[in-house]
C-alpha cells in the first residue's frame, strides 16, 4: 500500500462513518502522525493533500520543521511536553494537545508573550489508571481548566485523550464518550462554549471516536505504515 492509497482509504472511512452517524465530514480534521517517519514521507503525504502533521517529540519535530521550511504545514504536538522543551516547542508548533498541568500552561503562556505568538491547545485528560499515561486526572481537571480559561495566547479549544488499548474497540467507546461529556460540562461551567474540539481516535479506533464526537483524529500507522520503534 502506498501513502496515497492509505490516505484515500482513511478519508473514505471518515466519510462513511460520518454518513452513518449523521455528521458532516468537514468537521473531522485528519492529523497525519509522522513521528519516526522521515521527511520524505511527510512530503509525499503533503503532495497527497495533507497539510496537518502530528509529532510527539520536540527534538525530532525541530529537525523536520527546519527541513520543511516553506511548506505550509500546520504542526501539532501530540506527545508529552517536558518543561525544558517549551521554548523550542512554542516556536515550532501551531497546536499543543498535551496541556496537563498549570505550571506547563503558565510557562507556555509566558513564552508566547515573549514571542508575540498564539497557540491553540487541548487539555489532555487521563481517563484510566495506567501509570504510563500522561494527562490531567479528572479530579484536577476543573482547576486546570479554570486557569487555562483566562490565558490570552494559549487558547484552549478542546480536550484530548489517549485511551488504553483494547482489542475490542467497543470498550474504548466509553472513554471517548466520557471525554465528550467532560467537554460539555466544562463548556457550561467554565468555557462558555469555547471548547469546540475533541482530539481523539487513532488508527485502530478512529471510527468509534468519530461516532462519539471526535473533531481531530490522529492517524499514524494507517497512513505511513508500521513504525520501527514505538514513538511513545
Ligand atoms: C503515535 C500516536 C498516534 C498515532 O497512532 P497510530 O496508532 O499509529 O495511528 C496518535 N496519538 C498519539 C498521542 C500518538 O502518540
PDB file of N, CA and C and ligand atoms in Angstrom, residues 31 33 35 37 55-56 78-80 97 124 160-162 199 201-205 217-223 225 227 230-232, ligand 1:
ATOM      1  N   UNK A  31      -5.188  14.472  11.331  1.00  0.00           N
ATOM      2  CA  UNK A  31      -3.794  14.772  11.649  1.00  0.00           C
ATOM      3  C   UNK A  31      -2.950  13.562  11.239  1.00  0.00           C
ATOM      4  N   UNK A  33       0.055  11.543  11.669  1.00  0.00           N
ATOM      5  CA  UNK A  33       1.072  11.419  12.716  1.00  0.00           C
ATOM      6  C   UNK A  33       2.351  10.825  12.114  1.00  0.00           C
ATOM      7  N   UNK A  35       5.511  10.880  13.335  1.00  0.00           N
ATOM      8  CA  UNK A  35       6.608  10.536  14.252  1.00  0.00           C
ATOM      9  C   UNK A  35       7.334   9.277  13.771  1.00  0.00           C
ATOM     10  N   UNK A  37       8.865   8.729  11.185  1.00  0.00           N
ATOM     11  CA  UNK A  37       8.986   8.615   9.732  1.00  0.00           C
ATOM     12  C   UNK A  37       9.797   9.780   9.166  1.00  0.00           C
ATOM     13  N   UNK A  55       3.503  15.368  15.593  1.00  0.00           N
ATOM     14  CA  UNK A  55       4.758  14.775  16.071  1.00  0.00           C
ATOM     15  C   UNK A  55       4.664  14.667  17.587  1.00  0.00           C
ATOM     16  N   UNK A  56       5.398  13.744  18.177  1.00  0.00           N
ATOM     17  CA  UNK A  56       5.305  13.620  19.635  1.00  0.00           C
ATOM     18  C   UNK A  56       6.609  13.926  20.362  1.00  0.00           C
ATOM     19  N   UNK A  78       1.540  16.246  19.711  1.00  0.00           N
ATOM     20  CA  UNK A  78       0.556  15.337  20.305  1.00  0.00           C
ATOM     21  C   UNK A  78       1.129  14.572  21.497  1.00  0.00           C
ATOM     22  N   UNK A  79       2.433  14.692  21.727  1.00  0.00           N
ATOM     23  CA  UNK A  79       3.064  13.952  22.823  1.00  0.00           C
ATOM     24  C   UNK A  79       3.311  14.838  24.041  1.00  0.00           C
ATOM     25  N   UNK A  80       3.748  14.189  25.089  1.00  0.00           N
ATOM     26  CA  UNK A  80       4.054  14.868  26.348  1.00  0.00           C
ATOM     27  C   UNK A  80       5.105  15.963  26.140  1.00  0.00           C
ATOM     28  N   UNK A  97      -1.415  19.437  22.026  1.00  0.00           N
ATOM     29  CA  UNK A  97      -2.522  18.597  22.504  1.00  0.00           C
ATOM     30  C   UNK A  97      -2.308  18.085  23.919  1.00  0.00           C
ATOM     31  N   UNK A 124      -5.140  17.680  27.898  1.00  0.00           N
ATOM     32  CA  UNK A 124      -5.096  16.218  27.807  1.00  0.00           C
ATOM     33  C   UNK A 124      -5.617  15.618  29.100  1.00  0.00           C
ATOM     34  N   UNK A 160      -8.316  16.390  24.830  1.00  0.00           N
ATOM     35  CA  UNK A 160      -7.662  15.289  24.127  1.00  0.00           C
ATOM     36  C   UNK A 160      -7.498  14.129  25.095  1.00  0.00           C
ATOM     37  N   UNK A 161      -7.566  12.918  24.577  1.00  0.00           N
ATOM     38  CA  UNK A 161      -7.238  11.767  25.414  1.00  0.00           C
ATOM     39  C   UNK A 161      -6.627  10.639  24.590  1.00  0.00           C
ATOM     40  N   UNK A 162      -5.848   9.817  25.271  1.00  0.00           N
ATOM     41  CA  UNK A 162      -5.335   8.569  24.689  1.00  0.00           C
ATOM     42  C   UNK A 162      -5.863   7.445  25.573  1.00  0.00           C
ATOM     43  N   UNK A 199      -9.937  15.934  20.444  1.00  0.00           N
ATOM     44  CA  UNK A 199      -8.848  15.230  19.777  1.00  0.00           C
ATOM     45  C   UNK A 199      -8.824  13.808  20.310  1.00  0.00           C
ATOM     46  N   UNK A 201      -8.993   9.403  18.906  1.00  0.00           N
ATOM     47  CA  UNK A 201      -9.077   8.415  17.842  1.00  0.00           C
ATOM     48  C   UNK A 201      -7.758   8.286  17.117  1.00  0.00           C
ATOM     49  N   UNK A 202      -7.272   7.040  17.021  1.00  0.00           N
ATOM     50  CA  UNK A 202      -6.030   6.735  16.313  1.00  0.00           C
ATOM     51  C   UNK A 202      -6.359   5.659  15.266  1.00  0.00           C
ATOM     52  N   UNK A 203      -5.337   5.075  14.680  1.00  0.00           N
ATOM     53  CA  UNK A 203      -5.597   4.157  13.569  1.00  0.00           C
ATOM     54  C   UNK A 203      -6.638   3.078  13.908  1.00  0.00           C
ATOM     55  N   UNK A 204      -6.513   2.468  15.075  1.00  0.00           N
ATOM     56  CA  UNK A 204      -7.392   1.312  15.289  1.00  0.00           C
ATOM     57  C   UNK A 204      -8.753   1.672  15.875  1.00  0.00           C
ATOM     58  N   UNK A 205      -8.935   2.943  16.260  1.00  0.00           N
ATOM     59  CA  UNK A 205     -10.225   3.260  16.882  1.00  0.00           C
ATOM     60  C   UNK A 205     -10.860   4.581  16.418  1.00  0.00           C
ATOM     61  N   UNK A 217      -8.803  13.569  14.443  1.00  0.00           N
ATOM     62  CA  UNK A 217      -8.318  12.198  14.618  1.00  0.00           C
ATOM     63  C   UNK A 217      -6.832  12.191  14.289  1.00  0.00           C
ATOM     64  N   UNK A 218      -6.068  11.404  15.061  1.00  0.00           N
ATOM     65  CA  UNK A 218      -4.602  11.404  14.940  1.00  0.00           C
ATOM     66  C   UNK A 218      -4.167  10.058  14.391  1.00  0.00           C
ATOM     67  N   UNK A 219      -3.798  10.025  13.124  1.00  0.00           N
ATOM     68  CA  UNK A 219      -3.548   8.740  12.479  1.00  0.00           C
ATOM     69  C   UNK A 219      -2.128   8.622  11.945  1.00  0.00           C
ATOM     70  N   UNK A 220      -1.421   7.635  12.470  1.00  0.00           N
ATOM     71  CA  UNK A 220      -0.044   7.404  12.048  1.00  0.00           C
ATOM     72  C   UNK A 220       0.054   6.162  11.176  1.00  0.00           C
ATOM     73  N   UNK A 221      -0.018   5.001  11.820  1.00  0.00           N
ATOM     74  CA  UNK A 221       0.146   3.719  11.133  1.00  0.00           C
ATOM     75  C   UNK A 221      -0.770   3.581   9.911  1.00  0.00           C
ATOM     76  N   UNK A 222      -1.981   4.013  10.029  1.00  0.00           N
ATOM     77  CA  UNK A 222      -2.944   3.887   8.934  1.00  0.00           C
ATOM     78  C   UNK A 222      -2.547   4.661   7.691  1.00  0.00           C
ATOM     79  N   UNK A 223      -1.662   5.661   7.854  1.00  0.00           N
ATOM     80  CA  UNK A 223      -1.198   6.454   6.713  1.00  0.00           C
ATOM     81  C   UNK A 223       0.212   6.043   6.295  1.00  0.00           C
ATOM     82  N   UNK A 225       2.167   3.446   7.620  1.00  0.00           N
ATOM     83  CA  UNK A 225       2.589   2.070   7.880  1.00  0.00           C
ATOM     84  C   UNK A 225       3.201   1.932   9.265  1.00  0.00           C
ATOM     85  N   UNK A 227       5.589   1.671  12.473  1.00  0.00           N
ATOM     86  CA  UNK A 227       6.789   2.386  12.903  1.00  0.00           C
ATOM     87  C   UNK A 227       7.857   1.386  13.306  1.00  0.00           C
ATOM     88  N   UNK A 230       8.526   2.149  18.839  1.00  0.00           N
ATOM     89  CA  UNK A 230       7.336   2.772  19.392  1.00  0.00           C
ATOM     90  C   UNK A 230       7.657   4.229  19.716  1.00  0.00           C
ATOM     91  N   UNK A 231       6.947   5.124  19.082  1.00  0.00           N
ATOM     92  CA  UNK A 231       7.243   6.546  19.259  1.00  0.00           C
ATOM     93  C   UNK A 231       6.690   7.142  20.533  1.00  0.00           C
ATOM     94  N   UNK A 232       6.228   6.333  21.451  1.00  0.00           N
ATOM     95  CA  UNK A 232       5.693   6.935  22.661  1.00  0.00           C
ATOM     96  C   UNK A 232       6.792   7.339  23.607  1.00  0.00           C
TER      97      UNK A 232
HETATM   98  C1  LIG B   1       1.542   7.708  17.861  1.00  0.00           C
HETATM   99  C2  LIG B   1       0.343   8.443  18.280  1.00  0.00           C
HETATM  100  C3  LIG B   1      -0.821   8.435  17.479  1.00  0.00           C
HETATM  101  C4  LIG B   1      -0.948   7.651  16.194  1.00  0.00           C
HETATM  102  O1  LIG B   1      -1.060   6.278  16.456  1.00  0.00           O
HETATM  103  P1  LIG B   1      -1.392   5.217  15.301  1.00  0.00           P
HETATM  104  O2  LIG B   1      -1.892   4.049  16.029  1.00  0.00           O
HETATM  105  O3  LIG B   1      -0.113   4.957  14.580  1.00  0.00           O
HETATM  106  O4  LIG B   1      -2.404   5.825  14.408  1.00  0.00           O
HETATM  107  C5  LIG B   1      -1.901   9.191  17.914  1.00  0.00           C
HETATM  108  N1  LIG B   1      -1.855   9.894  19.066  1.00  0.00           N
HETATM  109  C6  LIG B   1      -0.779   9.917  19.855  1.00  0.00           C
HETATM  110  C7  LIG B   1      -0.794  10.718  21.105  1.00  0.00           C
HETATM  111  C8  LIG B   1       0.363   9.193  19.488  1.00  0.00           C
HETATM  112  O5  LIG B   1       1.442   9.219  20.288  1.00  0.00           O
END
